[in-house]
PDB file of C-alpha atoms in Angstrom:
ATOM      1  CA  GLU Y   1       0.000   0.000   0.000  1.00  0.00           C
ATOM      2  CA  THR Y   2       1.346   3.411  -0.965  1.00  0.00           C
ATOM      3  CA  ALA Y   3       0.423   6.236   1.349  1.00  0.00           C
ATOM      4  CA  VAL Y   4       1.574   8.504   4.160  1.00  0.00           C
ATOM      5  CA  PHE Y   5       1.746   6.760   7.520  1.00  0.00           C
ATOM      6  CA  GLN Y   6       1.946   8.379  10.944  1.00  0.00           C
ATOM      7  CA  THR Y   7       2.498   6.994  14.412  1.00  0.00           C
ATOM      8  CA  PRO Y   8       1.146   7.241  16.991  1.00  0.00           C
ATOM      9  CA  ASN Y   9      -2.500   8.065  16.248  1.00  0.00           C
ATOM     10  CA  TYR Y  10      -2.968   9.664  19.654  1.00  0.00           C
ATOM     11  CA  HIS Y  11      -0.684  10.788  22.432  1.00  0.00           C
ATOM     12  CA  VAL Y  12      -1.594  12.171  25.839  1.00  0.00           C
ATOM     13  CA  THR Y  13       1.179  13.611  27.950  1.00  0.00           C
ATOM     14  CA  GLN Y  14       1.963  16.052  30.726  1.00  0.00           C
ATOM     15  CA  VAL Y  15       3.374  19.547  30.406  1.00  0.00           C
ATOM     16  CA  GLY Y  16       7.156  19.482  30.198  1.00  0.00           C
ATOM     17  CA  ASN Y  17       7.492  16.012  28.703  1.00  0.00           C
ATOM     18  CA  GLU Y  18       9.194  15.209  25.414  1.00  0.00           C
ATOM     19  CA  VAL Y  19       7.286  13.561  22.566  1.00  0.00           C
ATOM     20  CA  SER Y  20       8.240  12.223  19.158  1.00  0.00           C
ATOM     21  CA  PHE Y  21       6.022  11.599  16.177  1.00  0.00           C
ATOM     22  CA  ASN Y  22       6.940   9.498  13.191  1.00  0.00           C
ATOM     23  CA  CYS Y  23       6.004   9.860   9.555  1.00  0.00           C
ATOM     24  CA  LYS Y  24       6.794   7.609   6.629  1.00  0.00           C
ATOM     25  CA  GLN Y  25       5.671   7.876   3.025  1.00  0.00           C
ATOM     26  CA  THR Y  26       5.771   5.078   0.489  1.00  0.00           C
ATOM     27  CA  LEU Y  27       4.772   7.237  -2.460  1.00  0.00           C
ATOM     28  CA  GLY Y  28       8.311   7.802  -3.677  1.00  0.00           C
ATOM     29  CA  HIS Y  29       7.991  11.536  -3.059  1.00  0.00           C
ATOM     30  CA  ASP Y  30      10.933  13.855  -2.515  1.00  0.00           C
ATOM     31  CA  THR Y  31       9.301  16.444  -0.268  1.00  0.00           C
ATOM     32  CA  MET Y  32       7.681  16.015   3.137  1.00  0.00           C
ATOM     33  CA  TYR Y  33       5.899  18.438   5.439  1.00  0.00           C
ATOM     34  CA  TRP Y  34       4.672  18.858   8.974  1.00  0.00           C
ATOM     35  CA  TYR Y  35       1.492  20.831   9.592  1.00  0.00           C
ATOM     36  CA  LYS Y  36      -0.244  21.739  12.824  1.00  0.00           C
ATOM     37  CA  GLN Y  37      -4.042  21.760  12.868  1.00  0.00           C
ATOM     38  CA  ASP Y  38      -5.424  23.439  15.973  1.00  0.00           C
ATOM     39  CA  SER Y  39      -8.796  23.130  17.679  1.00  0.00           C
ATOM     40  CA  LYS Y  40     -10.287  25.657  15.242  1.00  0.00           C
ATOM     41  CA  LYS Y  41      -9.096  23.464  12.347  1.00  0.00           C
ATOM     42  CA  LEU Y  42      -6.582  26.054  11.195  1.00  0.00           C
ATOM     43  CA  LEU Y  43      -3.890  24.334   9.098  1.00  0.00           C
ATOM     44  CA  LYS Y  44      -0.440  25.832   9.384  1.00  0.00           C
ATOM     45  CA  ILE Y  45       2.812  24.581   7.935  1.00  0.00           C
ATOM     46  CA  MET Y  46       5.661  24.091  10.343  1.00  0.00           C
ATOM     47  CA  PHE Y  47       8.468  22.515   8.309  1.00  0.00           C
ATOM     48  CA  SER Y  48       9.189  21.012   4.952  1.00  0.00           C
ATOM     49  CA  TYR Y  49      12.081  18.879   3.766  1.00  0.00           C
ATOM     50  CA  ASN Y  50      13.232  18.023   0.272  1.00  0.00           C
ATOM     51  CA  ASN Y  51      15.553  15.002   0.065  1.00  0.00           C
ATOM     52  CA  LYS Y  52      16.493  15.349   3.737  1.00  0.00           C
ATOM     53  CA  GLN Y  53      17.190  19.076   3.371  1.00  0.00           C
ATOM     54  CA  LEU Y  54      15.153  21.626   5.302  1.00  0.00           C
ATOM     55  CA  ILE Y  55      13.484  24.041   2.858  1.00  0.00           C
ATOM     56  CA  VAL Y  56      10.759  25.641   4.933  1.00  0.00           C
ATOM     57  CA  ASN Y  57      11.113  26.470   8.594  1.00  0.00           C
ATOM     58  CA  GLU Y  58       8.238  28.556   9.844  1.00  0.00           C
ATOM     59  CA  THR Y  59       8.375  30.556  13.013  1.00  0.00           C
ATOM     60  CA  VAL Y  60       7.698  27.824  15.528  1.00  0.00           C
ATOM     61  CA  PRO Y  61       8.993  27.555  19.088  1.00  0.00           C
ATOM     62  CA  ARG Y  62      12.484  26.100  19.408  1.00  0.00           C
ATOM     63  CA  ARG Y  63      11.122  23.104  21.297  1.00  0.00           C
ATOM     64  CA  PHE Y  64       9.952  21.750  17.929  1.00  0.00           C
ATOM     65  CA  SER Y  65      12.597  19.996  15.860  1.00  0.00           C
ATOM     66  CA  PRO Y  66      12.130  17.939  12.690  1.00  0.00           C
ATOM     67  CA  GLN Y  67      14.381  15.002  11.882  1.00  0.00           C
ATOM     68  CA  SER Y  68      14.799  13.360   8.503  1.00  0.00           C
ATOM     69  CA  SER Y  69      16.870  10.210   8.047  1.00  0.00           C
ATOM     70  CA  ASP Y  70      15.985   9.809   4.384  1.00  0.00           C
ATOM     71  CA  LYS Y  71      13.493  11.262   1.942  1.00  0.00           C
ATOM     72  CA  ALA Y  72      10.805   8.789   2.977  1.00  0.00           C
ATOM     73  CA  HIS Y  73      10.890   9.646   6.679  1.00  0.00           C
ATOM     74  CA  LEU Y  74      10.270  12.874   8.535  1.00  0.00           C
ATOM     75  CA  ASN Y  75       9.867  12.801  12.293  1.00  0.00           C
ATOM     76  CA  LEU Y  76       8.928  15.579  14.681  1.00  0.00           C
ATOM     77  CA  ARG Y  77      10.239  15.957  18.189  1.00  0.00           C
ATOM     78  CA  ILE Y  78       8.792  18.324  20.752  1.00  0.00           C
ATOM     79  CA  LYS Y  79      10.925  18.968  23.813  1.00  0.00           C
ATOM     80  CA  SER Y  80       9.079  20.091  26.907  1.00  0.00           C
ATOM     81  CA  VAL Y  81       5.519  20.286  25.561  1.00  0.00           C
ATOM     82  CA  GLU Y  82       3.205  23.146  26.488  1.00  0.00           C
ATOM     83  CA  PRO Y  83      -0.628  23.150  26.697  1.00  0.00           C
ATOM     84  CA  GLU Y  84      -0.841  25.165  23.463  1.00  0.00           C
ATOM     85  CA  ASP Y  85       0.888  22.307  21.648  1.00  0.00           C
ATOM     86  CA  SER Y  86      -2.332  20.303  21.888  1.00  0.00           C
ATOM     87  CA  ALA Y  87      -3.373  19.840  18.287  1.00  0.00           C
ATOM     88  CA  VAL Y  88      -3.416  17.385  15.427  1.00  0.00           C
ATOM     89  CA  TYR Y  89      -0.055  17.139  13.686  1.00  0.00           C
ATOM     90  CA  LEU Y  90      -0.381  16.234  10.035  1.00  0.00           C
ATOM     91  CA  CYS Y  91       2.443  14.928   7.925  1.00  0.00           C
ATOM     92  CA  ALA Y  92       2.243  15.300   4.152  1.00  0.00           C
ATOM     93  CA  SER Y  93       4.341  14.535   1.110  1.00  0.00           C
ATOM     94  CA  SER Y  94       4.515  15.640  -2.496  1.00  0.00           C
ATOM     95  CA  SER Y  95       6.553  14.922  -5.581  1.00  0.00           C
ATOM     96  CA  GLY Y  96       9.051  17.432  -6.918  1.00  0.00           C
ATOM     97  CA  THR Y  97      11.146  19.875  -5.000  1.00  0.00           C
ATOM     98  CA  GLY Y  98       8.383  21.633  -3.106  1.00  0.00           C
ATOM     99  CA  ARG Y  99       9.099  24.721  -5.162  1.00  0.00           C
ATOM    100  CA  GLY Y 100       6.388  24.123  -7.722  1.00  0.00           C
ATOM    101  CA  TYR Y 101       2.871  22.943  -7.702  1.00  0.00           C
ATOM    102  CA  ALA Y 102       2.277  19.334  -6.765  1.00  0.00           C
ATOM    103  CA  GLU Y 103      -0.507  17.659  -4.855  1.00  0.00           C
ATOM    104  CA  GLN Y 104       0.247  17.138  -1.205  1.00  0.00           C
ATOM    105  CA  PHE Y 105      -0.903  13.842   0.268  1.00  0.00           C
ATOM    106  CA  PHE Y 106      -1.686  13.948   3.970  1.00  0.00           C
ATOM    107  CA  GLY Y 107      -1.233  11.280   6.585  1.00  0.00           C
ATOM    108  CA  PRO Y 108      -3.978  10.454   9.109  1.00  0.00           C
ATOM    109  CA  GLY Y 109      -2.500  12.758  11.740  1.00  0.00           C
ATOM    110  CA  THR Y 110      -1.313  12.427  15.326  1.00  0.00           C
ATOM    111  CA  ARG Y 111      -3.589  13.978  17.926  1.00  0.00           C
ATOM    112  CA  LEU Y 112      -1.552  15.381  20.816  1.00  0.00           C
ATOM    113  CA  THR Y 113      -3.206  16.273  24.114  1.00  0.00           C
ATOM    114  CA  VAL Y 114      -1.096  18.053  26.712  1.00  0.00           C
ATOM    115  CA  LEU Y 115      -2.520  17.964  30.225  1.00  0.00           C
TER     116      LEU Y 115
ATOM    117  CA  GLY C   1       4.612  35.510   2.989  1.00  0.00           C
ATOM    118  CA  GLU C   2       1.162  34.757   1.750  1.00  0.00           C
ATOM    119  CA  GLN C   3      -2.187  35.433   3.423  1.00  0.00           C
ATOM    120  CA  VAL C   4      -5.311  33.598   2.321  1.00  0.00           C
ATOM    121  CA  GLU C   5      -8.776  34.712   3.370  1.00  0.00           C
ATOM    122  CA  GLN C   6     -11.651  32.249   3.012  1.00  0.00           C
ATOM    123  CA  LEU C   7     -15.353  32.939   3.278  1.00  0.00           C
ATOM    124  CA  PRO C   8     -17.825  31.975   4.466  1.00  0.00           C
ATOM    125  CA  SER C   9     -16.757  30.092   7.559  1.00  0.00           C
ATOM    126  CA  ILE C  10     -20.046  28.173   7.611  1.00  0.00           C
ATOM    127  CA  LEU C  11     -22.310  27.458   4.649  1.00  0.00           C
ATOM    128  CA  ARG C  12     -25.676  25.761   4.903  1.00  0.00           C
ATOM    129  CA  VAL C  13     -27.421  24.648   1.732  1.00  0.00           C
ATOM    130  CA  GLN C  14     -30.254  22.379   0.708  1.00  0.00           C
ATOM    131  CA  GLU C  15     -29.519  19.174  -1.124  1.00  0.00           C
ATOM    132  CA  GLY C  16     -29.511  19.737  -4.860  1.00  0.00           C
ATOM    133  CA  SER C  17     -28.566  23.402  -4.674  1.00  0.00           C
ATOM    134  CA  SER C  18     -25.131  24.811  -5.400  1.00  0.00           C
ATOM    135  CA  ALA C  19     -22.543  26.002  -2.899  1.00  0.00           C
ATOM    136  CA  SER C  20     -19.818  28.578  -3.408  1.00  0.00           C
ATOM    137  CA  ILE C  21     -16.716  29.265  -1.350  1.00  0.00           C
ATOM    138  CA  ASN C  22     -14.506  32.254  -2.019  1.00  0.00           C
ATOM    139  CA  CYS C  23     -10.863  32.882  -1.273  1.00  0.00           C
ATOM    140  CA  THR C  24      -8.539  35.805  -1.780  1.00  0.00           C
ATOM    141  CA  TYR C  25      -4.759  35.903  -1.643  1.00  0.00           C
ATOM    142  CA  GLU C  26      -2.190  38.673  -1.425  1.00  0.00           C
ATOM    143  CA  ASN C  27       0.963  37.537  -3.175  1.00  0.00           C
ATOM    144  CA  SER C  28       0.886  37.853  -6.954  1.00  0.00           C
ATOM    145  CA  ALA C  29       3.707  35.263  -7.097  1.00  0.00           C
ATOM    146  CA  SER C  30       1.324  32.525  -5.964  1.00  0.00           C
ATOM    147  CA  ASN C  31       0.851  30.139  -8.854  1.00  0.00           C
ATOM    148  CA  TYR C  32      -1.096  27.120  -7.667  1.00  0.00           C
ATOM    149  CA  PHE C  33      -4.428  26.957  -5.870  1.00  0.00           C
ATOM    150  CA  PRO C  34      -5.630  23.610  -4.540  1.00  0.00           C
ATOM    151  CA  TRP C  35      -8.843  22.838  -2.700  1.00  0.00           C
ATOM    152  CA  TYR C  36      -8.945  20.209   0.017  1.00  0.00           C
ATOM    153  CA  LYS C  37     -11.912  18.459   1.604  1.00  0.00           C
ATOM    154  CA  GLN C  38     -11.618  17.219   5.171  1.00  0.00           C
ATOM    155  CA  GLU C  39     -14.275  14.999   6.704  1.00  0.00           C
ATOM    156  CA  PRO C  40     -14.556  14.664  10.514  1.00  0.00           C
ATOM    157  CA  GLY C  41     -11.705  12.604  11.910  1.00  0.00           C
ATOM    158  CA  GLU C  42     -10.071  12.291   8.501  1.00  0.00           C
ATOM    159  CA  ASN C  43      -7.103  13.915   6.815  1.00  0.00           C
ATOM    160  CA  PRO C  44      -7.483  16.600   4.125  1.00  0.00           C
ATOM    161  CA  LYS C  45      -7.805  15.259   0.591  1.00  0.00           C
ATOM    162  CA  LEU C  46      -7.295  17.168  -2.632  1.00  0.00           C
ATOM    163  CA  ILE C  47     -10.494  17.490  -4.638  1.00  0.00           C
ATOM    164  CA  ILE C  48      -9.525  19.944  -7.360  1.00  0.00           C
ATOM    165  CA  ASP C  49      -6.784  22.421  -8.129  1.00  0.00           C
ATOM    166  CA  ILE C  50      -6.016  25.179 -10.606  1.00  0.00           C
ATOM    167  CA  ARG C  51      -2.775  26.670 -11.827  1.00  0.00           C
ATOM    168  CA  SER C  52      -2.162  30.306 -12.541  1.00  0.00           C
ATOM    169  CA  ASN C  53      -2.193  29.765 -16.318  1.00  0.00           C
ATOM    170  CA  MET C  54      -5.893  28.813 -16.157  1.00  0.00           C
ATOM    171  CA  GLU C  55      -9.065  30.727 -15.316  1.00  0.00           C
ATOM    172  CA  ARG C  56     -11.505  27.847 -14.988  1.00  0.00           C
ATOM    173  CA  LYS C  57     -11.397  24.149 -14.286  1.00  0.00           C
ATOM    174  CA  GLN C  58     -14.208  21.659 -13.886  1.00  0.00           C
ATOM    175  CA  THR C  59     -14.360  18.081 -12.709  1.00  0.00           C
ATOM    176  CA  GLN C  60     -17.196  15.901 -11.405  1.00  0.00           C
ATOM    177  CA  GLY C  61     -19.570  18.580 -10.175  1.00  0.00           C
ATOM    178  CA  LEU C  62     -16.796  20.899  -9.007  1.00  0.00           C
ATOM    179  CA  ILE C  63     -15.835  24.150 -10.678  1.00  0.00           C
ATOM    180  CA  VAL C  64     -12.942  26.379  -9.690  1.00  0.00           C
ATOM    181  CA  LEU C  65     -12.487  29.889 -10.989  1.00  0.00           C
ATOM    182  CA  LEU C  66      -9.347  31.983 -10.752  1.00  0.00           C
ATOM    183  CA  ASP C  67      -9.205  35.754 -11.206  1.00  0.00           C
ATOM    184  CA  LYS C  68      -5.549  36.689 -11.013  1.00  0.00           C
ATOM    185  CA  LYS C  69      -6.184  40.410 -11.379  1.00  0.00           C
ATOM    186  CA  ALA C  70      -8.447  40.429  -8.349  1.00  0.00           C
ATOM    187  CA  LYS C  71      -6.336  37.738  -6.603  1.00  0.00           C
ATOM    188  CA  ARG C  72      -9.461  35.766  -6.022  1.00  0.00           C
ATOM    189  CA  PHE C  73     -10.390  32.144  -6.550  1.00  0.00           C
ATOM    190  CA  SER C  74     -13.511  30.202  -5.788  1.00  0.00           C
ATOM    191  CA  LEU C  75     -14.970  26.725  -5.552  1.00  0.00           C
ATOM    192  CA  HIS C  76     -18.453  25.961  -6.775  1.00  0.00           C
ATOM    193  CA  ILE C  77     -20.149  22.693  -5.963  1.00  0.00           C
ATOM    194  CA  THR C  78     -23.129  22.024  -8.193  1.00  0.00           C
ATOM    195  CA  ASP C  79     -25.997  19.735  -7.153  1.00  0.00           C
ATOM    196  CA  THR C  80     -24.803  19.301  -3.568  1.00  0.00           C
ATOM    197  CA  GLN C  81     -25.414  16.027  -1.761  1.00  0.00           C
ATOM    198  CA  PRO C  82     -25.323  15.195   1.969  1.00  0.00           C
ATOM    199  CA  GLY C  83     -21.980  13.476   1.310  1.00  0.00           C
ATOM    200  CA  ASP C  84     -20.537  16.864   0.371  1.00  0.00           C
ATOM    201  CA  SER C  85     -20.898  17.970   3.993  1.00  0.00           C
ATOM    202  CA  ALA C  86     -17.360  18.531   5.260  1.00  0.00           C
ATOM    203  CA  MET C  87     -14.730  21.167   5.916  1.00  0.00           C
ATOM    204  CA  TYR C  88     -13.256  22.697   2.768  1.00  0.00           C
ATOM    205  CA  PHE C  89      -9.916  24.467   2.618  1.00  0.00           C
ATOM    206  CA  CYS C  90      -8.532  26.644  -0.113  1.00  0.00           C
ATOM    207  CA  ALA C  91      -4.795  27.193  -0.364  1.00  0.00           C
ATOM    208  CA  ALA C  92      -2.291  29.194  -2.342  1.00  0.00           C
ATOM    209  CA  HIS C  93       1.196  28.036  -3.230  1.00  0.00           C
ATOM    210  CA  ASP C  94       3.738  30.787  -2.955  1.00  0.00           C
ATOM    211  CA  SER C  95       6.606  29.789  -5.230  1.00  0.00           C
ATOM    212  CA  GLY C  96       8.866  32.303  -3.556  1.00  0.00           C
ATOM    213  CA  TYR C  97       8.371  30.809  -0.108  1.00  0.00           C
ATOM    214  CA  ASN C  98       7.957  27.188  -1.274  1.00  0.00           C
ATOM    215  CA  LYS C  99       4.886  26.523   0.782  1.00  0.00           C
ATOM    216  CA  LEU C 100       1.119  26.229   0.781  1.00  0.00           C
ATOM    217  CA  THR C 101      -0.817  28.759   2.812  1.00  0.00           C
ATOM    218  CA  PHE C 102      -4.280  27.558   3.766  1.00  0.00           C
ATOM    219  CA  GLY C 103      -7.465  29.499   4.327  1.00  0.00           C
ATOM    220  CA  LYS C 104      -9.282  29.069   7.632  1.00  0.00           C
ATOM    221  CA  GLY C 105     -11.744  26.613   6.169  1.00  0.00           C
ATOM    222  CA  THR C 106     -15.454  26.511   5.388  1.00  0.00           C
ATOM    223  CA  VAL C 107     -17.832  24.091   7.049  1.00  0.00           C
ATOM    224  CA  LEU C 108     -20.358  23.035   4.421  1.00  0.00           C
ATOM    225  CA  LEU C 109     -23.584  21.530   5.704  1.00  0.00           C
ATOM    226  CA  VAL C 110     -25.917  19.996   3.122  1.00  0.00           C
ATOM    227  CA  SER C 111     -29.354  19.194   4.474  1.00  0.00           C
ATOM    228  CA  PRO C 112     -31.697  16.689   2.801  1.00  0.00           C
TER     229      PRO C 112
END
């Protein structure tokens, strides 16, 4: 099956803990993205990588750090989570360099709840 | 960067009627405008898109229009069905910033 896969589906944690989310795509795409979707459903890009290289780094708190081992994997680590980090984190991928227009395919998302 | 405004935030229509969602953008360098549909608990899925070299595109009951002069684009769903009820997002791809900027979404509710 070719798609974008994310783990875990859900994660509940306490303020100050560290969390890691994994994303893998089997679509053969070169570019991957992390988006945050908040409680109002607002979709905002956080990072994008093309062939393991960071190409978009939005203004997000320093506790967020993406990690890419190869072009098929893009993980997200959050050090010391805050209540406002509660959201759904969506991973996506697209063909090409990310500089032109190409459909982005989204994963199912990881819902993070920070208590 | 790019800013995308999307209206309305909620749209209620009767089954069989048409629904229209409008978006505006600021950056004239934006060259690609996709529309995504997101059902509750699901991920966003592309339903139609238009590039800046086109003014109109139609597929399976969906029509998108692009007015580059006015920096405006819109989605029109003809003959709406209850299955069309979902959140719809417009987006603009800013080639200078290499990213998609999404509108705030429109909740479409189609009643039988």
